[in-house]
C-alpha cells in the first residue's frame, strides 16, 4: 500500500513499488489524461510534474513518486496556457498535448514570458508528429499574454473564420479518450504472438496445457478460430493479408496467435514457453532481389512478385526526348518511412446483445466494419465501429490492426477485450511509406521549355497489398509535377518483398516521385541558363491546359503559388551569395519545388454522405462521419454546413463518426474530407435550408433564426413541434451524398482520375557544414492553393505539420525492419529541428469544391524534401541520390561533386 499525493489530494494505491507511475496513474487511478506512446522515455507523451518538475511517468517508478506531489493534466491549473493552445491551434490530434502542457506549465512557472529558445529547450523531450511544433511554440510563448475572445462567427460567416477547433477542449483538459483510454469493467487483455522472422513456417503445439500452466489466461486463439474469411485488405480485389497467419508468415511482426486473459496475467505469462516452433526461410527484402527468377514468390498468381503496374503515356516521348536541347537524368532511392504517430494502435471490443461493438483508433470506420464482418462471419448490421479519438494516422490507420483481433476475442470470451500495441509492435507490424527505386529522363528545348519525360519506378509494397495498387496508379499520373509536358511516359510497379506492408502515407507515392522530377528540373534550368524558379514558372500548368492523362484543367493555382515565392527567392539568392563569399565550410543554399495532388480516389467512386436534422425542440444536429485524426474535419465540415444552411456555427451539435449513428463519409485519406465530405455537407445544408424556406414561403436570401422550437425569418415563423418527426426523430432533416465526377483511365492512362487538384510550391533555405555533412533547414516559405480557405489556423497547421514530415523524410527518417522499431533509433524531427515557416495561402476557387475549397493535407509534404535536396545542391554542388540525406551520405555527395 502506497500513498500518493495526486493533484492536491492523498490517494492510496496497492501496487508493486517498481511499477511504472504511468501504469499506476492510468490503470489504478483512472487518470488516463497521461498518455503512453513508447514506454521508453522517447516520446514524452506521459510527462507529469513531480514536485513541480517534468518527468516521464513511464520511466518513474511508484516508489520514486511516493511522498512527492504529482500533477497530471487533469489537475493542471493553467487555463491561460490551455486557452492559448486552443487559440493558436497547438493541439491537432491531441495525443501529445497533455505532455506538452505539463512541460510548458513547468517552464511558465519560472519564466512567465519565455522566448523561443527557452520553449524549445523545455519542450524538447516531447515529440509531436502532427503540428510541426510552430503553433505549440506560439501558444507557450504567449500563454500569459491577453488573448482575443474566441471567434464566434455570425450566420453565413463561418467559412474563412479562424474558429477554434470544435473538438479542442477535451484535447487540452485531459478528457479526450483515445484507443487505449476506454476500459469497461472486468475487461480482458489481448496480446499477439508475432513472427520474429522476415519469412518463416511455424506450427503451434498444445495451447490448452499452456493455458492451464498460466493462471489468469483464459484462452489462446489462432487462425483456426476465425470463422469467416481470414483475409483483409483496403482494396477488396487485392485483399491478401490474414488477420492471424496460418502455417507461415511473410514478414517480421506478423501476428499468428492471441493470448487472452486478465491484464496482470498477460503481462507476466510465460511467453518464452509458448508452444510454437519456427522454421525460418530465405527472405527477399528489396525489389531487385524480389524480381529475380529464383526469388520466392509471396503470393500465388503474382508472378515475379508483381502486385500491379501503373502506366500513363502520351505523345512520341522517345523522339521528343532524343531531340531535346538539354536532357537530364538520374536515379533516386528512398527508404521505408515510419508513420511514427505518438499513439500506438489500440482499442476495445464488447458484445451488446448480438452486436459486436469495437471502439478503436481508425481513419475508416465503415471500412473497418466491412472487414471485421467479413473476417468474423457477421452481418454488417451486427458490427458497430465507434472510432475513438485517433492520435495521429497519416494513412497507416486506414488498414485494420486491432479491430478483428479484439473482435474475435470478445466473441469467443463473451467479455470486453482490449488491446494496445507496444511501440515495437506498432512499428514492426503496421504499414510504411513505400521505398522506391526510380529513374527518370527529362528534356527541354533551348528556351527551357519542357519537351518530354520518361519515368520508371519500382515501389516496395512489402508482404501484402495494402495500398500498393493506389501508389502504382497514382504515381504515373503525378510524376510530371504540375507542369506542361508535351510527351510523357511514366510506369510504376508495386513489388512484393518480405518487408513490412507498405501502405498509405500522406501522398501515396507522389512525394517519392516529386523528388526525382524536381531534382532534374534544377538540372535543366542550370543547363538552359535560366533561374530555377523562373524555369518552373515558365513551364507551370495554366487554366485550359491538359494533364498527362488528357484531363482539361480549371482553377490551376500553381502559377500563383510559384509567383508568391519570387520576392523571398530573390532575397535568399542575394543573401546567400554574400554569406558564402564570407564563409569557408559553412555554406548556405536555397531550393524550390512544387506539387500537385488529386483529391480523392483515383478513377474510382469516392462518395461521402452527410445527414443533418432539427428536433422539435430546436436542436440542430450534424451527423458528421468523416474521421478527424487531427486535420480538423470536425470543425471545417461544420463550418461549411453552417454557412450553407445559414445559421450560426455555435448552434450545431456534432455527432459521429459512428457506424451506428452517422452515414458513411468515406475514409480520411487522399485529402478528400474537406472537398468530398465538405461538398456533401454543403449540399445537405442547402437542402435543409431550401426545405425551411419552402415551408416559410420565402426566397433564397431570407435570413434564418433558430430559437427553441421555432425558426423565424422576418415576419414568418415555423413551429417545429407541429411537424411530424422522421425516423431519426427530426422535425426537419436532409441527407446528401457527393461523389466526385471522375472517369476511368484507359490502357494508356488517359482519362479523368480526379475532379479536383490542389497545388503548392515551397522554398527551402538551408545551412550546411561541409566538414560534417550536417544540414540545418533555416526557413521554408510554403505557398499552397486551397481554393478557398475554410479555416486559416487549421490550414496553416496542416502546412507546418506536413513540412515537419517532409523534413524528416529528407534528412533523418529511415526505417530498417528489425533494427529501428522504437522512437530512439528511428528519428523524427523534434521541436529544435524545425525551421521558421512562412505560410502563404492562395485561393483559386474550384468549381467542384465546397465554397471553392480544395484538399490540402497530402499536398503540403510533397515539395519539402525536394526543395531541401535542391538547396543542398545549391550550397555545395552535391546531388543526393539516396534518402534520407544522412551526414555521411551528404559528405560522400560533396566529395563526388568535387571530382
GROMACS .gro file of N, CA and C in nm, residues 84-226:
model
  429
   84UNK      N    1  -0.453   2.923  -2.474
   84UNK     CA    2  -0.358   2.959  -2.580
   84UNK      C    3  -0.340   2.843  -2.678
   85UNK      N    4  -0.338   2.721  -2.626
   85UNK     CA    5  -0.328   2.604  -2.715
   85UNK      C    6  -0.447   2.599  -2.811
   86UNK      N    7  -0.564   2.632  -2.760
   86UNK     CA    8  -0.681   2.633  -2.847
   86UNK      C    9  -0.675   2.749  -2.947
   87UNK      N   10  -0.641   2.866  -2.899
   87UNK     CA   11  -0.640   2.985  -2.985
   87UNK      C   12  -0.540   2.970  -3.100
   88UNK      N   13  -0.421   2.920  -3.070
   88UNK     CA   14  -0.317   2.911  -3.172
   88UNK      C   15  -0.324   2.781  -3.253
   89UNK      N   16  -0.415   2.692  -3.217
   89UNK     CA   17  -0.425   2.565  -3.289
   89UNK      C   18  -0.311   2.471  -3.258
   90UNK      N   19  -0.263   2.474  -3.133
   90UNK     CA   20  -0.146   2.394  -3.095
   90UNK      C   21  -0.178   2.248  -3.070
   91UNK      N   22  -0.307   2.215  -3.059
   91UNK     CA   23  -0.348   2.075  -3.042
   91UNK      C   24  -0.415   2.030  -3.171
   92UNK      N   25  -0.357   1.932  -3.237
   92UNK     CA   26  -0.421   1.876  -3.357
   92UNK      C   27  -0.484   1.741  -3.320
   93UNK      N   28  -0.412   1.631  -3.333
   93UNK     CA   29  -0.474   1.505  -3.290
   93UNK      C   30  -0.492   1.503  -3.139
   94UNK      N   31  -0.400   1.564  -3.066
   94UNK     CA   32  -0.414   1.578  -2.921
   94UNK      C   33  -0.343   1.476  -2.837
   95UNK      N   34  -0.279   1.376  -2.897
   95UNK     CA   35  -0.219   1.270  -2.814
   95UNK      C   36  -0.095   1.320  -2.740
   96UNK      N   37  -0.022   1.414  -2.799
   96UNK     CA   38   0.097   1.468  -2.731
   96UNK      C   39   0.063   1.587  -2.644
   97UNK      N   40  -0.058   1.639  -2.656
   97UNK     CA   41  -0.093   1.766  -2.591
   97UNK      C   42  -0.078   1.762  -2.439
   98UNK      N   43  -0.123   1.658  -2.367
   98UNK     CA   44  -0.101   1.658  -2.222
   98UNK      C   45   0.047   1.668  -2.184
   99UNK      N   46   0.132   1.594  -2.255
   99UNK     CA   47   0.275   1.603  -2.225
   99UNK      C   48   0.330   1.740  -2.253
  100UNK      N   49   0.289   1.800  -2.364
  100UNK     CA   50   0.333   1.935  -2.397
  100UNK      C   51   0.287   2.035  -2.290
  101UNK      N   52   0.163   2.023  -2.247
  101UNK     CA   53   0.109   2.115  -2.148
  101UNK      C   54   0.184   2.105  -2.015
  102UNK      N   55   0.217   1.983  -1.975
  102UNK     CA   56   0.285   1.967  -1.847
  102UNK      C   57   0.426   2.026  -1.852
  103UNK      N   58   0.497   1.999  -1.961
  103UNK     CA   59   0.632   2.054  -1.974
  103UNK      C   60   0.627   2.206  -1.984
  104UNK      N   61   0.526   2.258  -2.055
  104UNK     CA   62   0.512   2.403  -2.069
  104UNK      C   63   0.476   2.469  -1.937
  105UNK      N   64   0.390   2.403  -1.858
  105UNK     CA   65   0.350   2.460  -1.730
  105UNK      C   66   0.470   2.477  -1.637
  106UNK      N   67   0.560   2.379  -1.639
  106UNK     CA   68   0.679   2.390  -1.555
  106UNK      C   69   0.767   2.506  -1.601
  107UNK      N   70   0.777   2.524  -1.732
  107UNK     CA   71   0.856   2.636  -1.784
  107UNK      C   72   0.794   2.770  -1.744
  108UNK      N   73   0.663   2.783  -1.760
  108UNK     CA   74   0.596   2.911  -1.736
  108UNK      C   75   0.596   2.950  -1.589
  109UNK      N   76   0.607   2.852  -1.503
  109UNK     CA   77   0.615   2.884  -1.360
  109UNK      C   78   0.739   2.968  -1.330
  110UNK      N   79   0.850   2.935  -1.397
  110UNK     CA   80   0.975   3.007  -1.373
  110UNK      C   81   0.999   3.118  -1.474
  111UNK      N   82   0.939   3.105  -1.592
  111UNK     CA   83   0.960   3.205  -1.699
  111UNK      C   84   0.824   3.236  -1.761
  112UNK      N   85   0.751   3.330  -1.701
  112UNK     CA   86   0.615   3.358  -1.748
  112UNK      C   87   0.607   3.404  -1.894
  113UNK      N   88   0.714   3.462  -1.945
  113UNK     CA   89   0.714   3.510  -2.084
  113UNK      C   90   0.840   3.459  -2.154
  114UNK      N   91   0.846   3.330  -2.180
  114UNK     CA   92   0.968   3.271  -2.235
  114UNK      C   93   0.992   3.313  -2.380
  115UNK      N   94   1.119   3.306  -2.420
  115UNK     CA   95   1.149   3.328  -2.560
  115UNK      C   96   1.147   3.193  -2.633
  116UNK      N   97   1.167   3.197  -2.763
  116UNK     CA   98   1.154   3.076  -2.846
  116UNK      C   99   1.255   2.969  -2.802
  117UNK      N  100   1.377   3.009  -2.775
  117UNK     CA  101   1.479   2.911  -2.737
  117UNK      C  102   1.444   2.844  -2.604
  118UNK      N  103   1.391   2.920  -2.510
  118UNK     CA  104   1.352   2.860  -2.383
  118UNK      C  105   1.239   2.759  -2.401
  119UNK      N  106   1.144   2.789  -2.488
  119UNK     CA  107   1.036   2.694  -2.514
  119UNK      C  108   1.091   2.568  -2.579
  120UNK      N  109   1.178   2.584  -2.676
  120UNK     CA  110   1.235   2.467  -2.743
  120UNK      C  111   1.313   2.381  -2.644
  121UNK      N  112   1.389   2.443  -2.555
  121UNK     CA  113   1.466   2.368  -2.457
  121UNK      C  114   1.374   2.293  -2.361
  122UNK      N  115   1.267   2.358  -2.318
  122UNK     CA  116   1.178   2.297  -2.219
  122UNK      C  117   1.094   2.184  -2.278
  123UNK      N  118   1.055   2.198  -2.403
  123UNK     CA  119   0.966   2.100  -2.465
  123UNK      C  120   1.039   2.002  -2.556
  124UNK      N  121   1.171   2.007  -2.556
  124UNK     CA  122   1.248   1.923  -2.647
  124UNK      C  123   1.230   1.775  -2.626
  125UNK      N  124   1.186   1.734  -2.509
  125UNK     CA  125   1.169   1.591  -2.483
  125UNK      C  126   1.032   1.537  -2.516
  126UNK      N  127   0.944   1.621  -2.569
  126UNK     CA  128   0.808   1.577  -2.604
  126UNK      C  129   0.794   1.583  -2.756
  127UNK      N  130   0.762   1.471  -2.815
  127UNK     CA  131   0.750   1.462  -2.961
  127UNK      C  132   0.607   1.490  -3.006
  128UNK      N  133   0.596   1.555  -3.120
  128UNK     CA  134   0.468   1.574  -3.187
  128UNK      C  135   0.487   1.537  -3.333
  129UNK      N  136   0.394   1.460  -3.388
  129UNK     CA  137   0.405   1.419  -3.527
  129UNK      C  138   0.309   1.498  -3.617
  130UNK      N  139   0.219   1.578  -3.558
  130UNK     CA  140   0.115   1.644  -3.636
  130UNK      C  141   0.145   1.790  -3.668
  131UNK      N  142   0.187   1.867  -3.568
  131UNK     CA  143   0.177   2.013  -3.578
  131UNK      C  144   0.295   2.081  -3.645
  132UNK      N  145   0.412   2.015  -3.645
  132UNK     CA  146   0.532   2.086  -3.686
  132UNK      C  147   0.583   2.181  -3.579
  133UNK      N  148   0.521   2.178  -3.460
  133UNK     CA  149   0.564   2.249  -3.339
  133UNK      C  150   0.544   2.400  -3.342
  134UNK      N  151   0.528   2.461  -3.458
  134UNK     CA  152   0.524   2.607  -3.465
  134UNK      C  153   0.415   2.664  -3.377
  135UNK      N  154   0.295   2.608  -3.386
  135UNK     CA  155   0.183   2.663  -3.309
  135UNK      C  156   0.198   2.631  -3.160
  136UNK      N  157   0.265   2.523  -3.128
  136UNK     CA  158   0.291   2.493  -2.987
  136UNK      C  159   0.385   2.600  -2.929
  137UNK      N  160   0.488   2.633  -3.002
  137UNK     CA  161   0.581   2.737  -2.957
  137UNK      C  162   0.508   2.870  -2.939
  138UNK      N  163   0.424   2.905  -3.036
  138UNK     CA  164   0.349   3.030  -3.025
  138UNK      C  165   0.260   3.030  -2.902
  139UNK      N  166   0.192   2.920  -2.877
  139UNK     CA  167   0.100   2.912  -2.763
  139UNK      C  168   0.173   2.928  -2.631
  140UNK      N  169   0.287   2.864  -2.617
  140UNK     CA  170   0.360   2.871  -2.491
  140UNK      C  171   0.422   3.010  -2.473
  141UNK      N  172   0.479   3.065  -2.578
  141UNK     CA  173   0.540   3.198  -2.567
  141UNK      C  174   0.437   3.304  -2.527
  142UNK      N  175   0.313   3.289  -2.572
  142UNK     CA  176   0.212   3.392  -2.550
  142UNK      C  177   0.104   3.350  -2.450
  143UNK      N  178   0.130   3.244  -2.375
  143UNK     CA  179   0.028   3.191  -2.284
  143UNK      C  180  -0.016   3.294  -2.180
  144UNK      N  181   0.073   3.378  -2.137
  144UNK     CA  182   0.039   3.475  -2.034
  144UNK      C  183   0.012   3.615  -2.090
  145UNK      N  184  -0.004   3.623  -2.221
  145UNK     CA  185  -0.046   3.748  -2.284
  145UNK      C  186  -0.198   3.746  -2.303
  146UNK      N  187  -0.260   3.861  -2.304
  146UNK     CA  188  -0.406   3.863  -2.327
  146UNK      C  189  -0.440   3.803  -2.463
  147UNK      N  190  -0.542   3.719  -2.465
  147UNK     CA  191  -0.589   3.657  -2.589
  147UNK      C  192  -0.718   3.724  -2.633
  148UNK      N  193  -0.739   3.738  -2.761
  148UNK     CA  194  -0.869   3.788  -2.807
  148UNK      C  195  -0.978   3.688  -2.775
  149UNK      N  196  -1.100   3.735  -2.771
  149UNK     CA  197  -1.212   3.644  -2.750
  149UNK      C  198  -1.218   3.543  -2.864
  150UNK      N  199  -1.259   3.420  -2.836
  150UNK     CA  200  -1.271   3.321  -2.944
  150UNK      C  201  -1.364   3.370  -3.054
  151UNK      N  202  -1.328   3.337  -3.176
  151UNK     CA  203  -1.409   3.377  -3.291
  151UNK      C  204  -1.543   3.305  -3.284
  152UNK      N  205  -1.651   3.382  -3.293
  152UNK     CA  206  -1.786   3.325  -3.291
  152UNK      C  207  -1.862   3.385  -3.409
  153UNK      N  208  -1.842   3.329  -3.527
  153UNK     CA  209  -1.894   3.395  -3.649
  153UNK      C  210  -2.045   3.399  -3.654
  154UNK      N  211  -2.095   3.505  -3.712
  154UNK     CA  212  -2.238   3.518  -3.734
  154UNK      C  213  -2.281   3.422  -3.845
  155UNK      N  214  -2.412   3.408  -3.859
  155UNK     CA  215  -2.467   3.321  -3.964
  155UNK      C  216  -2.412   3.364  -4.099
  156UNK      N  217  -2.364   3.267  -4.175
  156UNK     CA  218  -2.312   3.293  -4.308
  156UNK      C  219  -2.168   3.337  -4.311
  157UNK      N  220  -2.101   3.345  -4.195
  157UNK     CA  221  -1.964   3.396  -4.190
  157UNK      C  222  -1.865   3.294  -4.131
  158UNK      N  223  -1.904   3.168  -4.122
  158UNK     CA  224  -1.815   3.068  -4.063
  158UNK      C  225  -1.699   3.034  -4.155
  159UNK      N  226  -1.727   3.019  -4.285
  159UNK     CA  227  -1.622   2.986  -4.381
  159UNK      C  228  -1.524   3.101  -4.390
  160UNK      N  229  -1.395   3.070  -4.371
  160UNK     CA  230  -1.291   3.172  -4.372
  160UNK      C  231  -1.252   3.221  -4.235
  161UNK      N  232  -1.328   3.183  -4.132
  161UNK     CA  233  -1.301   3.230  -3.996
  161UNK      C  234  -1.204   3.136  -3.924
  162UNK      N  235  -1.122   3.194  -3.838
  162UNK     CA  236  -1.028   3.115  -3.758
  162UNK      C  237  -1.098   3.062  -3.635
  163UNK      N  238  -1.198   2.980  -3.658
  163UNK     CA  239  -1.277   2.922  -3.549
  163UNK      C  240  -1.191   2.825  -3.469
  164UNK      N  241  -1.198   2.835  -3.337
  164UNK     CA  242  -1.129   2.738  -3.253
  164UNK      C  243  -1.185   2.600  -3.281
  165UNK      N  244  -1.098   2.503  -3.291
  165UNK     CA  245  -1.136   2.365  -3.319
  165UNK      C  246  -1.252   2.321  -3.228
  166UNK      N  247  -1.361   2.275  -3.289
  166UNK     CA  248  -1.482   2.243  -3.213
  166UNK      C  249  -1.459   2.128  -3.115
  167UNK      N  250  -1.367   2.039  -3.146
  167UNK     CA  251  -1.338   1.927  -3.057
  167UNK      C  252  -1.212   1.952  -2.975
  168UNK      N  253  -1.175   2.079  -2.957
  168UNK     CA  254  -1.046   2.111  -2.896
  168UNK      C  255  -1.041   2.101  -2.745
  169UNK      N  256  -1.150   2.135  -2.675
  169UNK     CA  257  -1.144   2.142  -2.530
  169UNK      C  258  -1.101   2.010  -2.464
  170UNK      N  259  -1.155   1.895  -2.504
  170UNK     CA  260  -1.109   1.771  -2.442
  170UNK      C  261  -0.961   1.742  -2.466
  171UNK      N  262  -0.906   1.795  -2.573
  171UNK     CA  263  -0.765   1.772  -2.601
  171UNK      C  264  -0.675   1.843  -2.501
  172UNK      N  265  -0.720   1.955  -2.446
  172UNK     CA  266  -0.635   2.032  -2.355
  172UNK      C  267  -0.669   2.011  -2.209
  173UNK      N  268  -0.781   1.948  -2.179
  173UNK     CA  269  -0.812   1.925  -2.037
  173UNK      C  270  -0.794   1.780  -1.994
  174UNK      N  271  -0.746   1.695  -2.086
  174UNK     CA  272  -0.714   1.557  -2.050
  174UNK      C  273  -0.830   1.461  -2.060
  175UNK      N  274  -0.945   1.504  -2.109
  175UNK     CA  275  -1.060   1.414  -2.116
  175UNK      C  276  -1.075   1.347  -2.252
  176UNK      N  277  -0.994   1.386  -2.350
  176UNK     CA  278  -1.001   1.321  -2.482
  176UNK      C  279  -0.965   1.174  -2.466
  177UNK      N  280  -1.052   1.085  -2.514
  177UNK     CA  281  -1.033   0.941  -2.496
  177UNK      C  282  -0.984   0.878  -2.626
  178UNK      N  283  -0.863   0.827  -2.623
  178UNK     CA  284  -0.802   0.761  -2.738
  178UNK      C  285  -0.826   0.610  -2.728
  179UNK      N  286  -0.764   0.536  -2.819
  179UNK     CA  287  -0.794   0.392  -2.829
  179UNK      C  288  -0.767   0.314  -2.702
  180UNK      N  289  -0.667   0.354  -2.624
  180UNK     CA  290  -0.632   0.280  -2.503
  180UNK      C  291  -0.701   0.332  -2.379
  181UNK      N  292  -0.790   0.432  -2.393
  181UNK     CA  293  -0.841   0.503  -2.277
  181UNK      C  294  -0.977   0.456  -2.228
  182UNK      N  295  -1.047   0.376  -2.306
  182UNK     CA  296  -1.180   0.328  -2.265
  182UNK      C  297  -1.165   0.183  -2.219
  183UNK      N  298  -1.192   0.159  -2.090
  183UNK     CA  299  -1.172   0.026  -2.033
  183UNK      C  300  -1.297  -0.015  -1.956
  184UNK      N  301  -1.385  -0.096  -2.014
  184UNK     CA  302  -1.505  -0.141  -1.943
  184UNK      C  303  -1.467  -0.227  -1.821
  185UNK      N  304  -1.558  -0.240  -1.725
  185UNK     CA  305  -1.531  -0.325  -1.609
  185UNK      C  306  -1.502  -0.469  -1.651
  186UNK      N  307  -1.411  -0.534  -1.576
  186UNK     CA  308  -1.377  -0.675  -1.598
  186UNK      C  309  -1.326  -0.700  -1.740
  187UNK      N  310  -1.260  -0.603  -1.796
  187UNK     CA  311  -1.209  -0.614  -1.932
  187UNK      C  312  -1.086  -0.704  -1.936
  188UNK      N  313  -1.082  -0.792  -2.033
  188UNK     CA  314  -0.966  -0.878  -2.055
  188UNK      C  315  -0.867  -0.808  -2.147
  189UNK      N  316  -0.744  -0.857  -2.144
  189UNK     CA  317  -0.637  -0.803  -2.228
  189UNK      C  318  -0.599  -0.904  -2.336
  190UNK      N  319  -0.570  -0.854  -2.453
  190UNK     CA  320  -0.531  -0.939  -2.566
  190UNK      C  321  -0.387  -0.906  -2.604
  191UNK      N  322  -0.308  -1.010  -2.622
  191UNK     CA  323  -0.168  -0.994  -2.665
  191UNK      C  324  -0.143  -1.084  -2.784
  192UNK      N  325  -0.072  -1.035  -2.883
  192UNK     CA  326  -0.044  -1.113  -3.003
  192UNK      C  327   0.094  -1.176  -2.997
  193UNK      N  328   0.100  -1.302  -3.040
  193UNK     CA  329   0.228  -1.367  -3.067
  193UNK      C  330   0.263  -1.333  -3.212
  194UNK      N  331   0.384  -1.282  -3.233
  194UNK     CA  332   0.422  -1.233  -3.365
  194UNK      C  333   0.551  -1.299  -3.415
  195UNK      N  334   0.563  -1.302  -3.544
  195UNK     CA  335   0.680  -1.365  -3.604
  195UNK      C  336   0.805  -1.284  -3.576
  196UNK      N  337   0.913  -1.350  -3.529
  196UNK     CA  338   1.041  -1.281  -3.512
  196UNK      C  339   1.125  -1.286  -3.639
  197UNK      N  340   1.071  -1.345  -3.745
  197UNK     CA  341   1.146  -1.365  -3.868
  197UNK      C  342   1.079  -1.293  -3.984
  198UNK      N  343   1.159  -1.257  -4.085
  198UNK     CA  344   1.104  -1.193  -4.204
  198UNK      C  345   1.020  -1.291  -4.286
  199UNK      N  346   1.054  -1.417  -4.281
  199UNK     CA  347   0.976  -1.520  -4.352
  199UNK      C  348   1.000  -1.651  -4.279
  200UNK      N  349   0.891  -1.721  -4.248
  200UNK     CA  350   0.907  -1.844  -4.169
  200UNK      C  351   0.783  -1.930  -4.178
  201UNK      N  352   0.806  -2.061  -4.162
  201UNK     CA  353   0.696  -2.152  -4.135
  201UNK      C  354   0.684  -2.167  -3.984
  202UNK      N  355   0.568  -2.211  -3.938
  202UNK     CA  356   0.552  -2.230  -3.794
  202UNK      C  357   0.445  -2.335  -3.766
  203UNK      N  358   0.454  -2.391  -3.649
  203UNK     CA  359   0.349  -2.481  -3.601
  203UNK      C  360   0.325  -2.450  -3.454
  204UNK      N  361   0.198  -2.455  -3.414
  204UNK     CA  362   0.160  -2.426  -3.276
  204UNK      C  363   0.120  -2.557  -3.209
  205UNK      N  364   0.176  -2.581  -3.090
  205UNK     CA  365   0.151  -2.706  -3.019
  205UNK      C  366   0.030  -2.700  -2.928
  206UNK      N  367   0.041  -2.762  -2.811
  206UNK     CA  368  -0.071  -2.778  -2.718
  206UNK      C  369  -0.092  -2.648  -2.638
  207UNK      N  370  -0.184  -2.564  -2.684
  207UNK     CA  371  -0.210  -2.438  -2.614
  207UNK      C  372  -0.298  -2.459  -2.492
  208UNK      N  373  -0.378  -2.567  -2.491
  208UNK     CA  374  -0.464  -2.593  -2.375
  208UNK      C  375  -0.379  -2.615  -2.251
  209UNK      N  376  -0.275  -2.695  -2.262
  209UNK     CA  377  -0.188  -2.720  -2.148
  209UNK      C  378  -0.116  -2.593  -2.106
  210UNK      N  379  -0.073  -2.512  -2.207
  210UNK     CA  380  -0.004  -2.387  -2.174
  210UNK      C  381  -0.097  -2.294  -2.098
  211UNK      N  382  -0.224  -2.286  -2.136
  211UNK     CA  383  -0.320  -2.201  -2.066
  211UNK      C  384  -0.335  -2.247  -1.921
  212UNK      N  385  -0.343  -2.378  -1.901
  212UNK     CA  386  -0.358  -2.433  -1.765
  212UNK      C  387  -0.238  -2.399  -1.677
  213UNK      N  388  -0.122  -2.386  -1.736
  213UNK     CA  389   0.000  -2.358  -1.660
  213UNK      C  390   0.018  -2.209  -1.630
  214UNK      N  391  -0.067  -2.125  -1.690
  214UNK     CA  392  -0.055  -1.980  -1.671
  214UNK      C  393  -0.186  -1.926  -1.614
  215UNK      N  394  -0.188  -1.911  -1.484
  215UNK     CA  395  -0.309  -1.866  -1.417
  215UNK      C  396  -0.352  -1.730  -1.469
  216UNK      N  397  -0.483  -1.713  -1.486
  216UNK     CA  398  -0.537  -1.586  -1.532
  216UNK      C  399  -0.550  -1.576  -1.683
  217UNK      N  400  -0.491  -1.670  -1.756
  217UNK     CA  401  -0.506  -1.673  -1.901
  217UNK      C  402  -0.632  -1.752  -1.934
  218UNK      N  403  -0.721  -1.695  -2.012
  218UNK     CA  404  -0.848  -1.761  -2.043
  218UNK      C  405  -0.839  -1.849  -2.166
  219UNK      N  406  -0.769  -1.804  -2.269
  219UNK     CA  407  -0.763  -1.884  -2.391
  219UNK      C  408  -0.655  -1.832  -2.484
  220UNK      N  409  -0.621  -1.918  -2.578
  220UNK     CA  410  -0.535  -1.883  -2.690
  220UNK      C  411  -0.616  -1.898  -2.817
  221UNK      N  412  -0.610  -1.801  -2.904
  221UNK     CA  413  -0.684  -1.804  -3.029
  221UNK      C  414  -0.586  -1.805  -3.146
  222UNK      N  415  -0.620  -1.886  -3.247
  222UNK     CA  416  -0.537  -1.896  -3.367
  222UNK      C  417  -0.624  -1.879  -3.490
  223UNK      N  418  -0.564  -1.892  -3.607
  223UNK     CA  419  -0.639  -1.880  -3.732
  223UNK      C  420  -0.753  -1.981  -3.740
  224UNK      N  421  -0.737  -2.093  -3.672
  224UNK     CA  422  -0.842  -2.195  -3.674
  224UNK      C  423  -0.970  -2.147  -3.607
  225UNK      N  424  -0.962  -2.044  -3.524
  225UNK     CA  425  -1.078  -1.992  -3.454
  225UNK      C  426  -1.154  -1.887  -3.535
  226UNK      N  427  -1.099  -1.848  -3.648
  226UNK     CA  428  -1.165  -1.748  -3.731
  226UNK      C  429  -1.267  -1.817  -3.821
   0.00000   0.00000   0.00000
